[in-house]
Amino acid sequence: MAPTDHDSSDFAALQRLADERWTCRQFRPDEVDRATIEQLLTLTQRTPSWCNTQPWQVVVTAGEGTERFRKELLTHIQTNGTAPDFEFPAQYAGVYRDRRRECGFQLYDSVGIAKGDHEKTMRQMVRNFEFFDAPHVAIVTSEADLGIYGAIDCGLWLESFLLGAQALGLAAAPQAALASYSPFLHDYFDLPTHRKVVFGVSFGYPDPDHPINTFRTARAPLDDQITWHTS
């Protein structure tokens, strides 16, 4: 096969998975069998990383482990403030604010939350900490000494996880919100201080009939994101 030759079906399959993947915000209660979860996690181990450091460590919940975690996290957030291990964005300005707001409006519209209805908006926010009823959660940490590059590698791991889940007929919701209560996660899962919580991912089988799973976010055109230098 010449250097420029490739199997177009491989790219087409990857393109389809990327196009069809979406963030699930309502799951069915059915658990995913252990073999399928391990199949997915085996795929994520092929994720590339800086100097092959593979900085991700992952806690996965199932069964009563998920239910107890859900209950205790919900209790915790009622009386405690946020304290992420990695600093959250200072602000969303310009186009980033616009994209964030558009996503939020689509979400609230899908479940009939009117603009300015703070009570229902807060209730929907709390759904993050109920894991959208998902039967499984993955908490992903990186080594503190690896700094931002360890976190970037964990982001690559997340992409592998999301596309792999899509290929297996699963759905997932990547959640920075869970990392906002990092001290609780450290205590609850006995995470050492040299590990930093990067994000959580709720996953399982989607509820296709729930209206919150009907909207899809848009992507900016290529010309808005790419600058070519050809001379």
XYZ file of C-alpha atoms in Angstrom:
231
model
C 0.000 0.000 0.000
C 1.418 3.395 -0.995
C 2.010 6.012 1.744
C -1.014 8.001 0.568
C -3.320 4.987 0.322
C -5.826 4.347 3.072
C -9.009 2.480 3.742
C -11.711 5.124 3.387
C -14.146 2.978 5.383
C -12.008 3.479 8.514
C -12.300 7.251 8.235
C -15.985 7.006 7.417
C -16.588 4.938 10.559
C -14.686 7.435 12.706
C -16.544 10.343 11.110
C -19.878 8.660 11.775
C -19.048 8.066 15.441
C -17.944 11.677 15.872
C -21.058 12.997 14.113
C -23.463 10.796 16.062
C -21.924 11.182 19.520
C -23.831 13.455 21.901
C -23.973 14.232 25.605
C -26.651 12.164 27.312
C -28.544 13.849 30.149
C -31.015 11.093 30.964
C -30.042 7.445 31.301
C -31.958 4.230 31.683
C -31.371 2.387 34.988
C -30.010 -0.755 33.293
C -26.418 -1.500 34.251
C -23.760 -2.176 31.642
C -22.206 -5.603 32.062
C -18.655 -5.715 33.408
C -17.222 -7.275 30.235
C -18.493 -4.405 28.084
C -17.123 -1.780 30.483
C -13.748 -3.526 30.484
C -13.838 -3.672 26.684
C -14.348 0.096 26.625
C -11.614 0.743 29.187
C -9.205 -1.505 27.279
C -9.748 0.716 24.248
C -9.041 3.853 26.268
C -5.675 2.389 27.292
C -4.586 2.916 23.655
C -4.876 6.688 24.174
C -1.607 8.491 23.349
C 0.038 10.529 26.105
C 3.053 12.775 26.697
C 6.151 10.508 26.803
C 3.707 7.591 27.201
C 3.160 8.627 30.828
C -0.482 7.409 30.769
C -1.325 9.706 33.694
C -5.001 8.794 34.019
C -6.247 6.766 36.951
C -9.952 5.936 36.902
C -12.477 5.019 39.599
C -15.570 3.319 38.156
C -18.777 2.853 40.126
C -21.473 0.238 39.625
C -24.522 -1.093 41.452
C -24.767 -0.046 45.070
C -21.458 1.769 44.637
C -23.128 4.245 42.289
C -26.233 4.645 44.443
C -24.269 5.340 47.616
C -21.971 7.783 45.810
C -24.968 9.600 44.321
C -26.678 9.920 47.700
C -23.631 11.131 49.628
C -22.545 13.608 46.940
C -26.030 15.128 46.865
C -25.918 15.536 50.634
C -22.463 17.112 50.435
C -23.284 19.773 47.834
C -26.166 21.106 49.917
C -23.838 22.525 52.562
C -20.439 22.851 50.875
C -18.955 25.162 48.266
C -17.002 24.203 45.178
C -13.236 23.627 45.258
C -11.873 22.057 42.051
C -8.337 20.714 41.885
C -7.856 22.447 38.530
C -8.917 26.097 38.264
C -12.132 26.540 36.307
C -12.400 29.164 33.504
C -12.199 32.731 34.794
C -14.960 33.789 32.413
C -16.716 33.012 29.152
C -16.460 36.015 26.841
C -17.294 36.720 23.214
C -17.964 33.704 21.029
C -17.274 31.330 23.932
C -20.047 32.950 25.957
C -22.357 32.801 22.941
C -21.731 29.085 22.380
C -22.170 28.302 26.064
C -25.443 30.225 26.230
C -26.776 28.597 23.060
C -26.117 25.156 24.529
C -27.822 26.159 27.772
C -30.869 27.578 25.998
C -31.211 24.393 23.947
C -31.036 22.282 27.091
C -33.612 24.336 28.999
C -35.937 24.590 26.016
C -35.894 20.809 25.614
C -37.392 20.346 29.088
C -39.604 23.430 29.110
C -37.605 25.613 31.502
C -38.444 29.260 30.781
C -35.767 31.938 30.850
C -35.632 33.424 34.330
C -37.104 30.389 36.088
C -34.300 30.117 38.606
C -35.909 27.357 40.659
C -36.208 24.947 37.733
C -32.797 25.996 36.400
C -31.225 25.137 39.749
C -33.067 21.827 39.832
C -31.675 20.966 36.401
C -28.176 21.921 37.567
C -28.489 19.510 40.482
C -29.162 16.728 37.969
C -25.402 16.770 37.340
C -24.878 15.421 40.837
C -27.546 12.784 40.368
C -25.495 11.654 37.343
C -28.643 12.047 35.215
C -29.702 8.687 36.730
C -26.745 6.892 35.105
C -25.871 3.491 36.584
C -22.127 4.150 36.318
C -19.705 6.995 36.927
C -16.006 7.243 36.129
C -13.868 9.690 38.101
C -10.628 10.505 36.272
C -7.526 11.834 38.004
C -4.065 12.873 36.872
C -0.695 13.030 38.619
C -0.207 16.467 40.187
C 3.452 16.766 39.119
C 2.461 16.421 35.454
C 0.438 19.631 35.640
C -1.542 20.809 32.641
C -0.008 18.225 30.321
C -1.308 15.378 32.437
C -4.749 16.981 32.265
C -4.449 17.289 28.472
C -3.623 13.587 28.249
C -6.722 12.839 30.325
C -8.698 14.882 27.809
C -7.411 12.594 25.073
C -8.484 9.624 27.206
C -11.953 11.156 27.426
C -12.249 11.370 23.636
C -11.318 7.695 23.362
C -13.918 6.873 26.019
C -16.696 8.885 24.363
C -16.146 7.485 20.874
C -15.712 3.976 22.246
C -18.955 4.262 24.199
C -20.746 5.442 21.065
C -19.382 2.467 19.116
C -20.677 0.084 21.803
C -24.190 1.538 21.834
C -23.630 3.312 25.145
C -24.075 6.971 26.033
C -21.994 9.231 28.246
C -21.982 12.657 29.859
C -18.554 14.199 30.528
C -18.920 16.353 33.644
C -16.552 19.008 34.916
C -19.257 19.669 37.520
C -18.218 16.576 39.460
C -14.621 17.816 39.649
C -15.871 21.037 41.266
C -16.211 19.084 44.526
C -12.732 17.584 44.430
C -12.129 17.561 48.227
C -15.208 15.375 48.664
C -14.032 13.022 45.912
C -10.604 12.763 47.531
C -12.162 11.795 50.845
C -14.862 9.543 49.446
C -12.617 7.516 47.150
C -9.482 7.820 49.312
C -7.585 9.560 46.522
C -4.017 10.553 47.485
C -3.083 14.228 47.530
C -0.720 13.786 44.594
C -3.692 12.928 42.338
C -5.795 15.742 40.870
C -9.409 15.238 39.847
C -9.837 16.291 36.209
C -13.461 15.340 35.473
C -16.147 12.721 35.872
C -18.126 10.815 33.246
C -21.588 9.405 33.827
C -22.386 6.559 31.460
C -24.809 3.773 30.653
C -27.666 3.248 28.221
C -29.520 6.360 27.025
C -33.217 7.022 27.468
C -34.110 7.926 23.856
C -37.647 8.996 24.768
C -36.675 11.744 27.205
C -36.933 15.230 25.629
C -33.607 16.369 27.074
C -31.881 13.855 24.818
C -33.377 15.310 21.639
C -31.273 18.425 21.047
C -27.827 18.518 19.434
C -25.221 21.255 19.630
C -23.731 22.819 16.516
C -20.073 23.060 15.510
C -18.355 26.136 14.129
C -17.375 26.090 10.455
C -13.780 25.149 9.732
C -12.866 28.635 8.526
C -13.719 30.035 11.979
C -11.213 27.749 13.678
C -8.321 27.236 11.262
C -5.688 29.668 9.983
C -3.614 28.491 6.996
C -0.061 29.711 6.299
C 1.028 28.538 2.881
C 3.914 30.832 2.009
